[in-house]
Amino acid sequence: MLEPSSLQSYNQSIGVFDSGVGGLSVLKAIRAALPHEDLIYVADSLFAPYGDKSPEYITQRTLKLGSWLESVGVRALTLACNTATSVAVKALREQTQLPVVAIEPAIKPAVALTQTGVIGVLATQQTVQSENVIGLCELHGQGKRIILQACPGWVELVEKGELHGEKTQMLVQKFIDPLVDEGVDTLVLGCTHYPFLQFVIERIYGKALNLLDPAQAVAKELVRRLDQLNIEPKNKELPKFAEPSIAGRTRLMTTGDATQATQVMSQLWGEPIEVEHLGV
Ligand code: DGL
């Protein structure tokens, strides 16, 4: 098991976590926005998917990963999992003093974008039934029709790196075809795994659908929070912000099988990366 002491040089980095590999879609945006920061990513793949688990289970895992990252000395947390945000972000914010930036489905931008007035929100079962997401629909959705659609099986496809092929195409069409029949022109990708299916969605539906992924908005919010809070490093010898001339490091961990994760996460990241096992 990896001890926090073996990660001492990652003190002051940014911690990013998800139920699995999906949060890499957010990590990519963070890496682009903060090229000089050190990033630590944890994929909780042994315990994924979260979407069909109880709120208690999801909260317990979210708090566990949050406190592990805190023990390493990260200076901010990014919850790159809509499901965990929808049921556990309040508990996470109560547990930690660190700034927490949490992803949630891009319902407000979708309302601004739709021409037909019908929006589909694709997410996990827990996310679509959460008070959080129902509240976002009530807050922003006046005058529009918002269809909340759970997509069981999609997270598992991405966890296995099955982004193409007939099975993937069928499972994508199973949930999107009925939405298109209802007049949907804008789809909110309300789970961080789903942007990795964007290629297959666009192959099937062409440009007929607007696809909204809030990863860049999350990265922007993280930059804003780091800036605004002007966080003092615990270790005063470290610079307040990362050295601008040095490229940031990216350390990747999984609670699942490291060999499989190295293969799948390299595929999703777009270049070979090494993933370490984390036993928490
Ligand atoms: N990436 C997670 C999300 O954004 C997937 C949840 C799951 O593991 O089911 O919701």
Tab-separated table of C-alpha atoms and ligand atoms in Angstrom:
chain	number	residue	atom	x	y	z
A	1	MET	CA	0.000	0.000	0.000
A	2	LEU	CA	1.142	3.535	-0.797
A	3	GLU	CA	1.892	5.500	2.345
A	4	PRO	CA	1.336	9.266	2.328
A	5	SER	CA	5.041	9.632	3.255
A	6	SER	CA	6.024	8.264	-0.175
A	7	LEU	CA	4.163	11.225	-1.675
A	8	GLN	CA	5.835	13.936	0.366
A	9	SER	CA	7.047	15.752	-2.729
A	10	TYR	CA	3.407	16.094	-3.764
A	11	ASN	CA	2.709	18.292	-0.760
A	12	GLN	CA	0.811	21.374	-2.039
A	13	SER	CA	-0.470	19.603	-5.155
A	14	ILE	CA	-4.095	19.512	-6.328
A	15	GLY	CA	-6.057	16.355	-5.496
A	16	VAL	CA	-8.597	15.144	-8.052
A	17	PHE	CA	-10.802	12.092	-7.578
A	18	ASP	CA	-13.618	10.079	-9.093
A	19	SER	CA	-15.300	6.707	-8.732
A	20	GLY	CA	-13.025	5.535	-11.532
A	21	VAL	CA	-11.282	6.558	-14.713
A	22	GLY	CA	-13.958	9.038	-15.859
A	23	GLY	CA	-12.539	11.964	-13.917
A	24	LEU	CA	-9.618	11.958	-16.355
A	25	SER	CA	-11.907	14.031	-18.586
A	26	VAL	CA	-11.748	16.691	-15.857
A	27	LEU	CA	-8.054	16.118	-15.121
A	28	LYS	CA	-7.256	16.892	-18.780
A	29	ALA	CA	-8.966	20.264	-18.479
A	30	ILE	CA	-7.182	20.977	-15.182
A	31	ARG	CA	-3.817	20.031	-16.672
A	32	ALA	CA	-4.439	22.438	-19.566
A	33	ALA	CA	-5.517	25.251	-17.220
A	34	LEU	CA	-2.759	24.689	-14.652
A	35	PRO	CA	0.243	23.344	-16.585
A	36	HIS	CA	2.713	24.026	-13.768
A	37	GLU	CA	0.835	22.474	-10.861
A	38	ASP	CA	1.440	18.984	-9.510
A	39	LEU	CA	-1.741	16.903	-9.720
A	40	ILE	CA	-2.676	13.706	-7.905
A	41	TYR	CA	-5.583	11.729	-9.296
A	42	VAL	CA	-7.319	8.834	-7.545
A	43	ALA	CA	-9.655	6.485	-9.427
A	44	ASP	CA	-11.780	4.468	-7.001
A	45	SER	CA	-12.251	1.745	-9.613
A	46	LEU	CA	-12.374	-1.146	-7.117
A	47	PHE	CA	-15.538	0.422	-5.711
A	48	ALA	CA	-17.027	1.666	-9.023
A	49	PRO	CA	-19.587	2.191	-10.262
A	50	TYR	CA	-20.983	4.523	-7.601
A	51	GLY	CA	-24.139	5.279	-9.577
A	52	ASP	CA	-26.112	2.234	-8.459
A	53	LYS	CA	-24.867	2.284	-4.834
A	54	SER	CA	-26.508	3.826	-1.780
A	55	PRO	CA	-25.833	7.442	-0.745
A	56	GLU	CA	-24.197	6.069	2.449
A	57	TYR	CA	-21.761	3.946	0.445
A	58	ILE	CA	-20.882	6.830	-1.911
A	59	THR	CA	-20.449	9.242	1.001
A	60	GLN	CA	-18.204	6.831	2.874
A	61	ARG	CA	-15.931	6.339	-0.167
A	62	THR	CA	-15.861	10.068	-0.978
A	63	LEU	CA	-14.842	10.954	2.585
A	64	LYS	CA	-12.216	8.211	2.602
A	65	LEU	CA	-10.535	9.402	-0.612
A	66	GLY	CA	-10.840	13.038	0.444
A	67	SER	CA	-9.106	12.391	3.745
A	68	TRP	CA	-6.385	10.307	2.090
A	69	LEU	CA	-5.604	13.129	-0.319
A	70	GLU	CA	-5.600	15.558	2.577
A	71	SER	CA	-3.119	13.337	4.439
A	72	VAL	CA	-0.770	13.677	1.454
A	73	GLY	CA	-0.898	17.456	1.878
A	74	VAL	CA	-2.857	18.585	-1.182
A	75	ARG	CA	-3.962	22.213	-1.056
A	76	ALA	CA	-7.283	21.814	-2.861
A	77	LEU	CA	-9.685	19.017	-3.732
A	78	THR	CA	-11.551	18.569	-7.001
A	79	LEU	CA	-14.443	16.151	-6.919
A	80	ALA	CA	-14.544	14.938	-10.517
A	81	CYS	CA	-17.627	12.774	-9.999
A	82	ASN	CA	-21.176	14.077	-10.470
A	83	THR	CA	-22.579	11.171	-8.463
A	84	ALA	CA	-20.386	11.926	-5.460
A	85	THR	CA	-21.197	15.635	-5.758
A	86	SER	CA	-24.897	14.936	-5.831
A	87	VAL	CA	-24.947	12.953	-2.589
A	88	ALA	CA	-21.700	13.582	-0.699
A	89	VAL	CA	-20.240	17.034	-1.368
A	90	LYS	CA	-21.871	18.545	1.704
A	91	ALA	CA	-20.323	15.897	3.957
A	92	LEU	CA	-16.951	16.364	2.242
A	93	ARG	CA	-17.061	20.123	2.830
A	94	GLU	CA	-17.921	19.486	6.471
A	95	GLN	CA	-14.993	17.097	6.837
A	96	THR	CA	-12.269	19.300	5.358
A	97	GLN	CA	-10.942	22.830	5.595
A	98	LEU	CA	-9.562	22.596	2.067
A	99	PRO	CA	-11.283	24.308	-0.856
A	100	VAL	CA	-13.486	21.782	-2.659
A	101	VAL	CA	-14.415	22.308	-6.309
A	102	ALA	CA	-17.106	19.845	-7.370
A	103	ILE	CA	-18.498	19.035	-10.789
A	104	GLU	CA	-22.242	19.039	-11.460
A	105	PRO	CA	-24.322	18.624	-14.627
A	106	ALA	CA	-24.241	21.668	-16.969
A	107	ILE	CA	-28.002	22.289	-16.866
A	108	LYS	CA	-27.858	26.097	-16.935
A	109	PRO	CA	-25.719	26.276	-20.126
A	110	ALA	CA	-27.968	23.660	-21.738
A	111	VAL	CA	-31.041	25.815	-21.083
A	112	ALA	CA	-29.285	28.726	-22.787
A	113	LEU	CA	-28.316	26.607	-25.792
A	114	THR	CA	-31.408	24.566	-26.690
A	115	GLN	CA	-33.417	25.571	-29.742
A	116	THR	CA	-36.130	22.933	-29.385
A	117	GLY	CA	-36.637	23.603	-25.676
A	118	VAL	CA	-36.072	19.936	-24.854
A	119	ILE	CA	-32.899	18.915	-22.987
A	120	GLY	CA	-31.612	15.485	-22.019
A	121	VAL	CA	-29.500	15.041	-18.902
A	122	LEU	CA	-27.490	11.817	-19.059
A	123	ALA	CA	-26.139	10.691	-15.707
A	124	THR	CA	-26.030	7.819	-13.244
A	125	GLN	CA	-29.108	6.592	-11.394
A	126	GLN	CA	-28.048	8.263	-8.137
A	127	THR	CA	-27.375	11.576	-9.898
A	128	VAL	CA	-30.690	11.757	-11.760
A	129	GLN	CA	-32.675	11.032	-8.613
A	130	SER	CA	-30.683	13.378	-6.372
A	131	GLU	CA	-32.235	16.459	-4.794
A	132	ASN	CA	-29.225	18.378	-6.041
A	133	VAL	CA	-29.957	17.750	-9.722
A	134	ILE	CA	-33.725	18.062	-9.358
A	135	GLY	CA	-33.045	21.421	-7.677
A	136	LEU	CA	-30.812	22.540	-10.596
A	137	CYS	CA	-33.615	21.684	-13.046
A	138	GLU	CA	-36.120	23.690	-11.005
A	139	LEU	CA	-33.734	26.610	-10.674
A	140	HIS	CA	-32.665	26.916	-14.320
A	141	GLY	CA	-35.213	24.980	-16.348
A	142	GLN	CA	-38.220	27.314	-16.429
A	143	GLY	CA	-40.061	27.043	-19.716
A	144	LYS	CA	-37.945	24.109	-20.909
A	145	ARG	CA	-38.539	20.402	-20.776
A	146	ILE	CA	-35.684	18.553	-19.085
A	147	ILE	CA	-35.581	14.774	-19.341
A	148	LEU	CA	-33.360	13.071	-16.775
A	149	GLN	CA	-32.003	9.811	-18.167
A	150	ALA	CA	-29.929	7.244	-16.275
A	151	CYS	CA	-27.527	5.287	-18.497
A	152	PRO	CA	-26.687	2.035	-16.659
A	153	GLY	CA	-23.748	0.236	-18.251
A	154	TRP	CA	-21.968	3.272	-19.707
A	155	VAL	CA	-19.576	3.677	-16.785
A	156	GLU	CA	-18.620	-0.008	-17.041
A	157	LEU	CA	-17.851	0.395	-20.775
A	158	VAL	CA	-15.484	3.275	-20.112
A	159	GLU	CA	-13.884	1.496	-17.141
A	160	LYS	CA	-12.979	-1.318	-19.564
A	161	GLY	CA	-11.840	1.078	-22.291
A	162	GLU	CA	-14.600	-0.115	-24.631
A	163	LEU	CA	-15.194	3.205	-26.352
A	164	HIS	CA	-16.068	1.892	-29.807
A	165	GLY	CA	-17.616	-1.243	-31.260
A	166	GLU	CA	-21.095	-2.603	-31.708
A	167	LYS	CA	-21.920	-3.232	-28.046
A	168	THR	CA	-20.992	0.334	-27.121
A	169	GLN	CA	-22.953	1.751	-30.032
A	170	MET	CA	-26.051	-0.252	-29.063
A	171	LEU	CA	-25.893	0.824	-25.434
A	172	VAL	CA	-25.468	4.449	-26.464
A	173	GLN	CA	-28.454	4.303	-28.814
A	174	LYS	CA	-30.587	2.531	-26.206
A	175	PHE	CA	-30.654	5.693	-24.078
A	176	ILE	CA	-30.254	8.480	-26.649
A	177	ASP	CA	-32.670	7.338	-29.401
A	178	PRO	CA	-35.769	7.826	-27.196
A	179	LEU	CA	-34.548	11.310	-26.236
A	180	VAL	CA	-34.117	12.281	-29.888
A	181	ASP	CA	-37.660	11.011	-30.507
A	182	GLU	CA	-38.826	13.429	-27.792
A	183	GLY	CA	-37.208	16.387	-29.600
A	184	VAL	CA	-34.017	16.714	-27.537
A	185	ASP	CA	-31.340	18.810	-29.280
A	186	THR	CA	-29.020	19.311	-26.289
A	187	LEU	CA	-27.489	16.612	-24.128
A	188	VAL	CA	-25.831	17.259	-20.795
A	189	LEU	CA	-23.053	14.744	-20.125
A	190	GLY	CA	-23.756	14.515	-16.400
A	191	CYS	CA	-21.174	11.875	-15.574
A	192	THR	CA	-17.444	12.344	-16.060
A	193	HIS	CA	-17.123	8.968	-17.778
A	194	TYR	CA	-19.479	9.982	-20.586
A	195	PRO	CA	-17.232	12.469	-22.478
A	196	PHE	CA	-15.187	9.417	-23.428
A	197	LEU	CA	-18.239	8.214	-25.387
A	198	GLN	CA	-18.547	11.543	-27.208
A	199	PHE	CA	-16.808	10.188	-30.304
A	200	VAL	CA	-19.310	7.352	-30.707
A	201	ILE	CA	-22.265	9.675	-29.969
A	202	GLU	CA	-21.100	12.095	-32.659
A	203	ARG	CA	-20.537	9.236	-35.080
A	204	ILE	CA	-24.158	8.115	-34.663
A	205	TYR	CA	-25.954	11.471	-34.404
A	206	GLY	CA	-23.594	13.746	-36.326
A	207	LYS	CA	-23.792	17.362	-35.228
A	208	ALA	CA	-27.544	17.118	-34.585
A	209	LEU	CA	-26.994	17.196	-30.822
A	210	ASN	CA	-25.194	19.743	-28.664
A	211	LEU	CA	-23.096	17.845	-26.107
A	212	LEU	CA	-22.236	19.671	-22.904
A	213	ASP	CA	-19.307	18.641	-20.744
A	214	PRO	CA	-18.524	21.013	-17.840
A	215	ALA	CA	-14.890	19.884	-17.408
A	216	GLN	CA	-13.456	23.206	-18.586
A	217	ALA	CA	-15.799	25.144	-16.323
A	218	VAL	CA	-14.576	23.051	-13.378
A	219	ALA	CA	-10.941	23.793	-14.252
A	220	LYS	CA	-11.755	27.484	-14.533
A	221	GLU	CA	-13.490	27.466	-11.170
A	222	LEU	CA	-10.491	25.711	-9.616
A	223	VAL	CA	-8.154	28.401	-10.967
A	224	ARG	CA	-10.508	31.074	-9.637
A	225	ARG	CA	-10.676	29.477	-6.185
A	226	LEU	CA	-6.908	29.074	-5.918
A	227	ASP	CA	-6.489	32.657	-6.966
A	228	GLN	CA	-9.244	34.118	-4.851
A	229	LEU	CA	-8.389	32.249	-1.691
A	230	ASN	CA	-4.717	33.027	-2.200
A	231	ILE	CA	-3.979	29.906	-0.260
A	232	GLU	CA	-0.941	30.037	1.950
A	233	PRO	CA	1.127	26.879	1.575
A	234	LYS	CA	1.500	25.009	4.859
A	235	ASN	CA	5.199	24.778	4.153
A	236	LYS	CA	6.286	28.412	3.915
A	237	GLU	CA	9.394	27.446	1.965
A	238	LEU	CA	7.279	26.400	-0.980
A	239	PRO	CA	6.133	29.046	-3.447
A	240	LYS	CA	2.506	30.124	-3.113
A	241	PHE	CA	1.857	28.999	-6.662
A	242	ALA	CA	3.820	26.497	-8.657
A	243	GLU	CA	7.042	27.610	-10.293
A	244	PRO	CA	5.944	28.900	-13.731
A	245	SER	CA	8.988	27.553	-15.546
A	246	ILE	CA	8.571	23.949	-14.347
A	247	ALA	CA	6.032	21.588	-15.906
A	248	GLY	CA	3.723	20.096	-13.295
A	249	ARG	CA	3.824	16.375	-12.529
A	250	THR	CA	0.804	14.113	-12.736
A	251	ARG	CA	0.573	11.147	-10.377
A	252	LEU	CA	-2.192	8.623	-10.982
A	253	MET	CA	-3.564	6.070	-8.584
A	254	THR	CA	-6.252	3.441	-8.592
A	255	THR	CA	-7.870	1.355	-5.887
A	256	GLY	CA	-8.374	-1.281	-8.583
A	257	ASP	CA	-5.906	-3.288	-10.622
A	258	ALA	CA	-2.910	-1.105	-11.514
A	259	THR	CA	-1.980	-3.019	-14.683
A	260	GLN	CA	-5.454	-2.739	-16.144
A	261	ALA	CA	-5.705	0.889	-15.042
A	262	THR	CA	-2.375	1.710	-16.697
A	263	GLN	CA	-3.693	0.323	-19.954
A	264	VAL	CA	-7.144	1.948	-19.854
A	265	MET	CA	-6.022	5.286	-18.429
A	266	SER	CA	-3.233	5.549	-21.030
A	267	GLN	CA	-5.871	5.020	-23.707
A	268	LEU	CA	-8.118	7.717	-22.212
A	269	TRP	CA	-5.270	10.136	-21.482
A	270	GLY	CA	-3.954	9.778	-25.044
A	271	GLU	CA	-0.376	8.853	-24.109
A	272	PRO	CA	1.321	6.184	-21.982
A	273	ILE	CA	1.006	6.850	-18.248
A	274	GLU	CA	1.884	4.765	-15.211
A	275	VAL	CA	-0.824	4.089	-12.615
A	276	GLU	CA	-0.030	2.964	-9.073
A	277	HIS	CA	-2.180	0.896	-6.735
A	278	LEU	CA	-3.647	2.581	-3.694
A	279	GLY	CA	-5.129	0.447	-0.909
A	280	VAL	CA	-7.636	2.708	0.808
B	1	DGL	N1	-17.778	9.515	-13.073
B	1	DGL	C1	-18.870	9.321	-12.171
B	1	DGL	C2	-19.846	10.502	-12.283
B	1	DGL	O1	-19.478	11.555	-12.756
B	1	DGL	C3	-19.449	7.961	-12.430
B	1	DGL	C4	-20.223	7.431	-11.308
B	1	DGL	C5	-20.240	5.936	-11.206
B	1	DGL	O2	-19.220	5.359	-10.842
B	1	DGL	O3	-21.311	5.362	-11.421
B	1	DGL	O4	-20.978	10.417	-11.864
